[in-house]
CSV table of C-alpha atoms in Angstrom, one decimal:
chain,number,residue,atom,x,y,z
A,1,UNK,CA,18.7,-19.0,-5.6
A,2,UNK,CA,20.4,-20.3,-2.5
A,3,UNK,CA,18.7,-17.6,-0.5
A,4,UNK,CA,15.3,-18.6,-1.8
A,5,UNK,CA,16.0,-22.2,-1.1
A,6,UNK,CA,17.0,-21.4,2.5
A,7,UNK,CA,13.9,-19.3,3.0
A,8,UNK,CA,11.7,-22.1,1.7
A,9,UNK,CA,13.4,-24.6,4.0
A,10,UNK,CA,12.8,-22.2,6.9
A,11,UNK,CA,9.2,-21.6,6.1
A,12,UNK,CA,8.6,-25.3,5.5
A,13,UNK,CA,10.0,-26.1,9.0
A,14,UNK,CA,7.9,-23.3,10.5
A,15,UNK,CA,4.8,-24.8,8.8
A,16,UNK,CA,5.6,-28.2,10.3
A,17,UNK,CA,5.8,-26.7,13.8
A,18,UNK,CA,2.9,-24.3,13.5
A,19,UNK,CA,-0.2,-25.3,15.4
A,20,UNK,CA,-2.7,-22.4,15.2
A,21,UNK,CA,-4.6,-22.5,11.8
A,22,UNK,CA,-4.0,-18.8,11.3
A,23,UNK,CA,-0.3,-19.2,11.7
A,24,UNK,CA,-0.3,-22.1,9.2
A,25,UNK,CA,-2.2,-20.1,6.7
A,26,UNK,CA,0.3,-17.2,6.8
A,27,UNK,CA,3.2,-19.5,6.5
A,28,UNK,CA,1.6,-21.0,3.4
A,29,UNK,CA,1.4,-17.5,1.9
A,30,UNK,CA,5.2,-17.0,2.5
A,31,UNK,CA,6.0,-20.4,1.2
A,32,UNK,CA,4.0,-19.8,-1.9
A,33,UNK,CA,5.9,-16.6,-2.5
A,34,UNK,CA,9.2,-18.5,-2.0
A,35,UNK,CA,8.1,-21.2,-4.5
A,36,UNK,CA,7.1,-18.7,-7.1
A,37,UNK,CA,10.4,-16.8,-6.8
A,38,UNK,CA,12.1,-20.1,-7.6
A,39,UNK,CA,10.0,-20.6,-10.7
A,40,UNK,CA,7.7,-23.2,-9.2
A,41,UNK,CA,4.5,-21.5,-10.3
A,42,UNK,CA,2.3,-24.7,-10.2
A,43,UNK,CA,3.4,-25.3,-6.6
A,44,UNK,CA,2.7,-21.7,-5.6
A,45,UNK,CA,-0.7,-21.7,-7.2
A,46,UNK,CA,-1.4,-25.1,-5.5
A,47,UNK,CA,-0.8,-23.4,-2.1
A,48,UNK,CA,-2.7,-20.2,-2.9
A,49,UNK,CA,-5.8,-21.5,-4.6
A,50,UNK,CA,-7.4,-23.1,-1.5
A,51,UNK,CA,-6.6,-20.0,0.6
A,52,UNK,CA,-8.1,-17.7,-2.1
A,53,UNK,CA,-11.2,-19.9,-2.8
A,54,UNK,CA,-12.5,-19.8,0.8
A,55,UNK,CA,-11.4,-17.9,3.8
A,56,UNK,CA,-9.4,-20.4,5.9
A,57,UNK,CA,-11.0,-20.7,9.3
A,58,UNK,CA,-13.1,-17.7,8.4
A,59,UNK,CA,-10.0,-15.5,8.1
A,60,UNK,CA,-10.9,-13.2,5.2
A,61,UNK,CA,-7.6,-11.3,5.5
A,62,UNK,CA,-5.6,-14.4,4.6
A,63,UNK,CA,-7.9,-14.9,1.6
A,64,UNK,CA,-7.3,-11.3,0.5
A,65,UNK,CA,-3.6,-11.7,0.7
A,66,UNK,CA,-3.7,-15.0,-1.3
A,67,UNK,CA,-5.8,-13.2,-4.0
A,68,UNK,CA,-3.3,-10.3,-4.0
A,69,UNK,CA,-0.4,-12.8,-4.6
A,70,UNK,CA,-2.4,-14.6,-7.3
A,71,UNK,CA,-3.1,-11.3,-9.1
A,72,UNK,CA,0.7,-10.8,-9.6
A,73,UNK,CA,1.2,-14.3,-10.8
A,74,UNK,CA,-1.8,-14.2,-13.2
A,75,UNK,CA,-0.6,-11.0,-14.7
A,76,UNK,CA,2.9,-12.4,-15.2
A,77,UNK,CA,1.3,-15.4,-16.9
A,78,UNK,CA,-0.7,-13.1,-19.2
A,79,UNK,CA,-4.2,-13.9,-17.8
A,80,UNK,CA,-5.3,-10.3,-17.2
A,81,UNK,CA,-8.9,-11.1,-16.5
A,82,UNK,CA,-8.1,-13.4,-13.6
A,83,UNK,CA,-5.4,-11.0,-12.4
A,84,UNK,CA,-7.9,-8.1,-12.4
A,85,UNK,CA,-10.6,-10.1,-10.6
A,86,UNK,CA,-8.1,-11.2,-7.9
A,87,UNK,CA,-6.7,-7.7,-7.4
A,88,UNK,CA,-10.1,-6.1,-7.1
A,89,UNK,CA,-11.4,-8.6,-4.6
A,90,UNK,CA,-8.2,-8.3,-2.6
A,91,UNK,CA,-8.3,-4.5,-2.4
A,92,UNK,CA,-11.8,-4.3,-1.0
A,93,UNK,CA,-11.0,-6.7,1.8
A,94,UNK,CA,-7.5,-5.3,2.5
A,95,UNK,CA,-9.1,-1.9,3.0
A,96,UNK,CA,-11.6,-3.2,5.5
A,97,UNK,CA,-8.8,-4.9,7.5
A,98,UNK,CA,-6.6,-1.7,7.6
A,99,UNK,CA,-3.8,-3.5,5.8
A,100,UNK,CA,-2.7,-0.3,4.2
A,101,UNK,CA,0.7,-1.4,2.9
A,102,UNK,CA,-0.7,-4.5,1.3
A,103,UNK,CA,-3.5,-2.3,-0.2
A,104,UNK,CA,-0.9,0.0,-1.7
A,105,UNK,CA,1.0,-2.8,-3.3
A,106,UNK,CA,-2.2,-4.4,-4.7
A,107,UNK,CA,-3.5,-1.1,-6.1
A,108,UNK,CA,-0.1,-0.6,-7.9
A,109,UNK,CA,-0.4,-4.1,-9.2
A,110,UNK,CA,-4.0,-3.3,-10.5
A,111,UNK,CA,-2.5,-0.3,-12.3
A,112,UNK,CA,0.0,-2.6,-14.0
A,113,UNK,CA,-2.8,-4.9,-15.0
A,114,UNK,CA,-4.9,-2.1,-16.5
A,115,UNK,CA,-1.8,-0.8,-18.3
A,116,UNK,CA,-1.1,-4.2,-19.8
A,117,UNK,CA,-4.7,-4.4,-20.8
A,118,UNK,CA,-4.4,-1.1,-22.7
A,119,UNK,CA,-6.6,0.9,-20.4
A,120,UNK,CA,-4.5,3.9,-19.4
A,121,UNK,CA,-7.3,5.8,-17.8
A,122,UNK,CA,-8.1,3.0,-15.3
A,123,UNK,CA,-4.4,2.4,-14.8
A,124,UNK,CA,-3.9,6.1,-13.8
A,125,UNK,CA,-6.9,6.0,-11.5
A,126,UNK,CA,-5.6,2.9,-9.7
A,127,UNK,CA,-2.2,4.7,-9.3
A,128,UNK,CA,-3.8,7.8,-7.8
A,129,UNK,CA,-5.7,5.7,-5.3
A,130,UNK,CA,-2.4,3.9,-4.4
A,131,UNK,CA,-0.4,7.1,-4.1
A,132,UNK,CA,-3.1,8.7,-1.8
A,133,UNK,CA,-2.0,6.1,0.8
A,134,UNK,CA,1.6,7.0,0.9
A,135,UNK,CA,1.4,9.9,3.4
A,136,UNK,CA,-0.3,7.6,5.9
A,137,UNK,CA,2.3,4.9,5.4
A,138,UNK,CA,5.4,7.2,5.6
A,139,UNK,CA,4.1,9.3,8.5
A,140,UNK,CA,3.9,6.3,10.8
A,141,UNK,CA,7.6,6.0,11.4
A,142,UNK,CA,10.6,8.2,12.3
A,143,UNK,CA,13.0,5.5,11.2
A,144,UNK,CA,15.0,7.0,8.2
A,145,UNK,CA,15.9,3.5,6.9
A,146,UNK,CA,12.2,2.4,6.8
A,147,UNK,CA,11.2,5.7,5.2
A,148,UNK,CA,13.9,5.1,2.5
A,149,UNK,CA,12.5,1.6,2.0
A,150,UNK,CA,9.0,3.0,1.6
A,151,UNK,CA,10.3,5.6,-0.9
A,152,UNK,CA,11.8,2.7,-2.9
A,153,UNK,CA,8.4,1.0,-3.0
A,154,UNK,CA,6.7,4.2,-4.1
A,155,UNK,CA,9.0,4.9,-7.0
A,156,UNK,CA,7.8,2.1,-9.3
A,157,UNK,CA,4.3,3.5,-9.0
A,158,UNK,CA,5.5,7.0,-9.9
A,159,UNK,CA,7.5,5.5,-12.9
A,160,UNK,CA,4.3,3.9,-14.2
A,161,UNK,CA,2.5,7.3,-13.8
A,162,UNK,CA,5.2,9.1,-15.7
A,163,UNK,CA,5.1,6.6,-18.5
A,164,UNK,CA,1.3,6.9,-18.8
A,165,UNK,CA,1.6,10.7,-18.9
A,166,UNK,CA,4.3,10.5,-21.5
A,167,UNK,CA,2.1,8.3,-23.7
A,168,UNK,CA,-0.8,10.8,-23.3
A,169,UNK,CA,1.6,13.6,-24.2
A,170,UNK,CA,2.8,12.0,-27.4
A,171,UNK,CA,-0.8,11.2,-28.4
A,172,UNK,CA,-1.9,14.8,-27.9
A,173,UNK,CA,1.1,16.2,-29.7
A,174,UNK,CA,0.3,13.9,-32.7
A,175,UNK,CA,-3.2,15.3,-32.6
A,176,UNK,CA,-1.9,18.9,-32.6
A,177,UNK,CA,-3.5,19.6,-29.2
A,178,UNK,CA,-0.7,21.8,-28.0
A,179,UNK,CA,-2.3,23.3,-24.9
A,180,UNK,CA,-3.5,20.0,-23.6
A,181,UNK,CA,-0.1,18.4,-24.3
A,182,UNK,CA,1.6,21.2,-22.4
A,183,UNK,CA,-0.7,20.6,-19.4
A,184,UNK,CA,0.2,16.9,-19.4
A,185,UNK,CA,3.9,17.7,-19.7
A,186,UNK,CA,3.6,19.8,-16.5
A,187,UNK,CA,1.8,17.1,-14.7
A,188,UNK,CA,4.5,14.6,-15.8
A,189,UNK,CA,7.2,16.9,-14.3
A,190,UNK,CA,5.2,17.0,-11.0
A,191,UNK,CA,4.9,13.3,-11.0
A,192,UNK,CA,8.6,12.8,-11.7
A,193,UNK,CA,9.4,14.8,-8.6
A,194,UNK,CA,6.4,13.9,-6.5
A,195,UNK,CA,7.6,15.0,-3.0
A,196,UNK,CA,4.1,14.6,-1.6
A,197,UNK,CA,4.1,10.9,-2.5
A,198,UNK,CA,7.6,10.1,-1.3
A,199,UNK,CA,8.4,12.4,1.6
A,200,UNK,CA,5.4,14.6,2.3
A,201,UNK,CA,5.7,14.4,6.0
A,202,UNK,CA,9.4,15.2,6.1
A,203,UNK,CA,8.9,18.3,3.9
A,204,UNK,CA,6.0,19.5,5.9
A,205,UNK,CA,8.0,19.1,9.1
A,206,UNK,CA,10.8,21.2,7.6
A,207,UNK,CA,8.4,23.8,6.6
A,208,UNK,CA,6.7,23.9,10.0
A,209,UNK,CA,10.0,23.9,12.0
A,210,UNK,CA,10.8,27.3,10.6
A,211,UNK,CA,7.3,28.7,11.0
A,212,UNK,CA,6.7,31.1,13.8
A,213,UNK,CA,3.1,30.0,14.4
A,214,UNK,CA,3.1,27.7,17.5
A,215,UNK,CA,-0.3,26.4,16.6
A,216,UNK,CA,1.1,24.9,13.4
A,217,UNK,CA,3.8,23.2,15.4
A,218,UNK,CA,1.3,21.9,17.9
A,219,UNK,CA,-0.9,20.5,15.1
A,220,UNK,CA,2.1,18.9,13.4
A,221,UNK,CA,3.0,17.2,16.7
A,222,UNK,CA,-0.5,16.0,17.1
A,223,UNK,CA,-0.6,14.5,13.6
A,224,UNK,CA,2.7,12.8,14.2
A,225,UNK,CA,1.5,11.4,17.6
A,226,UNK,CA,-1.7,10.1,16.0
A,227,UNK,CA,0.2,8.4,13.2
A,228,UNK,CA,2.5,6.8,15.9
A,229,UNK,CA,-0.6,5.6,17.7
A,230,UNK,CA,-1.9,4.1,14.4
A,231,UNK,CA,1.4,2.4,13.7
A,232,UNK,CA,1.5,0.9,17.2
A,233,UNK,CA,-2.0,-0.5,16.9
A,234,UNK,CA,-1.3,-1.8,13.4
A,235,UNK,CA,1.7,-3.6,14.8
A,236,UNK,CA,-0.5,-5.1,17.6
A,237,UNK,CA,-3.1,-6.0,15.0
A,238,UNK,CA,-0.6,-7.7,12.7
A,239,UNK,CA,0.9,-9.7,15.6
A,240,UNK,CA,-2.5,-10.8,16.8
A,241,UNK,CA,-3.7,-11.7,13.3
A,242,UNK,CA,-0.6,-13.9,12.8
A,243,UNK,CA,-1.2,-15.7,16.0
A,244,UNK,CA,-5.0,-15.9,16.2
A,245,UNK,CA,-6.6,-14.7,13.0
A,246,UNK,CA,-8.5,-11.7,11.8
A,247,UNK,CA,-11.8,-12.6,13.4
A,248,UNK,CA,-10.6,-12.2,17.0
A,249,UNK,CA,-12.5,-9.8,19.2
A,250,UNK,CA,-9.3,-7.9,20.1
A,251,UNK,CA,-8.4,-7.6,16.4
A,252,UNK,CA,-11.7,-6.1,15.6
A,253,UNK,CA,-11.3,-3.6,18.5
A,254,UNK,CA,-7.9,-2.6,17.2
A,255,UNK,CA,-9.3,-2.0,13.7
A,256,UNK,CA,-12.0,0.2,15.2
A,257,UNK,CA,-9.3,2.1,17.1
A,258,UNK,CA,-7.4,2.6,13.9
A,259,UNK,CA,-10.4,3.9,12.1
A,260,UNK,CA,-11.2,6.4,14.9
A,261,UNK,CA,-7.6,7.6,14.9
A,262,UNK,CA,-7.7,8.1,11.1
A,263,UNK,CA,-10.7,10.4,11.5
A,264,UNK,CA,-8.8,12.5,14.0
A,265,UNK,CA,-5.8,12.7,11.6
A,266,UNK,CA,-8.2,13.9,8.9
A,267,UNK,CA,-9.6,16.6,11.2
A,268,UNK,CA,-6.1,17.7,12.3
A,269,UNK,CA,-4.7,17.8,8.7
A,270,UNK,CA,-7.7,19.9,7.5
A,271,UNK,CA,-7.0,22.4,10.2
A,272,UNK,CA,-3.2,22.2,9.5
A,273,UNK,CA,-3.8,22.9,5.8
A,274,UNK,CA,-6.0,25.9,6.6
A,275,UNK,CA,-3.5,27.5,9.0
A,276,UNK,CA,-0.5,26.8,6.7
A,277,UNK,CA,-2.2,28.3,3.6
A,278,UNK,CA,-0.8,31.7,2.6
A,279,UNK,CA,-3.0,34.6,3.5
A,280,UNK,CA,-3.6,37.4,1.2
A,281,UNK,CA,-3.0,41.1,1.8
């Protein structure tokens, strides 16, 4: 609790000193999280509600982040309708702003919301969309500590997926659908050891390092370089958004650069998969 109190004091002082509206809005987001962690839900909602209701100074990214925070708080309070509405609105905006880590977290939260609502099909779909983002996130850094941190954030999503698959398995066994139950059991095992979600790029690198095909190594290096370029631009984008806001011309240009680089990653990965695939005969 002392750590939260210290963090709140720090953020409160930063809010007092902040001048640019975009900086004040982001400090309010952090302060709301601090208050909520201390059990001060009413204060946290009081800070988030104005940010979520209308984009502050036209900054739709701040609005999306506020909605994402509210989704978690509403789910914890048992209001799944409000939680779902906030999560879905946040996801669509976060995607357009290239906020991939926040999008991942919010999609996992949506999966929790649907699970709590009893809709396992929608929960599983939300998880799949979240897990599809992990390669892009993990491949953007060579820092092993940061990769380990990412892996820790992915594991809860995989735990939810395994639990959903287990529920499906038990239901199929009860219905005497042995073949379908076996297929779900195999899928559950794959999810429990989902190397593609946690360390896809590391495993691929190990595979390619021992491969004799120089073209594969060249493609791997190209994909890694593209992801580093994306990570650098995302850092620049985040810094600029914190200082000036998401509507800045340079911020828009950075998002366009990121989108262009992601297309190049997709092309390179397609060629990589084709060359790495085992050939018959």
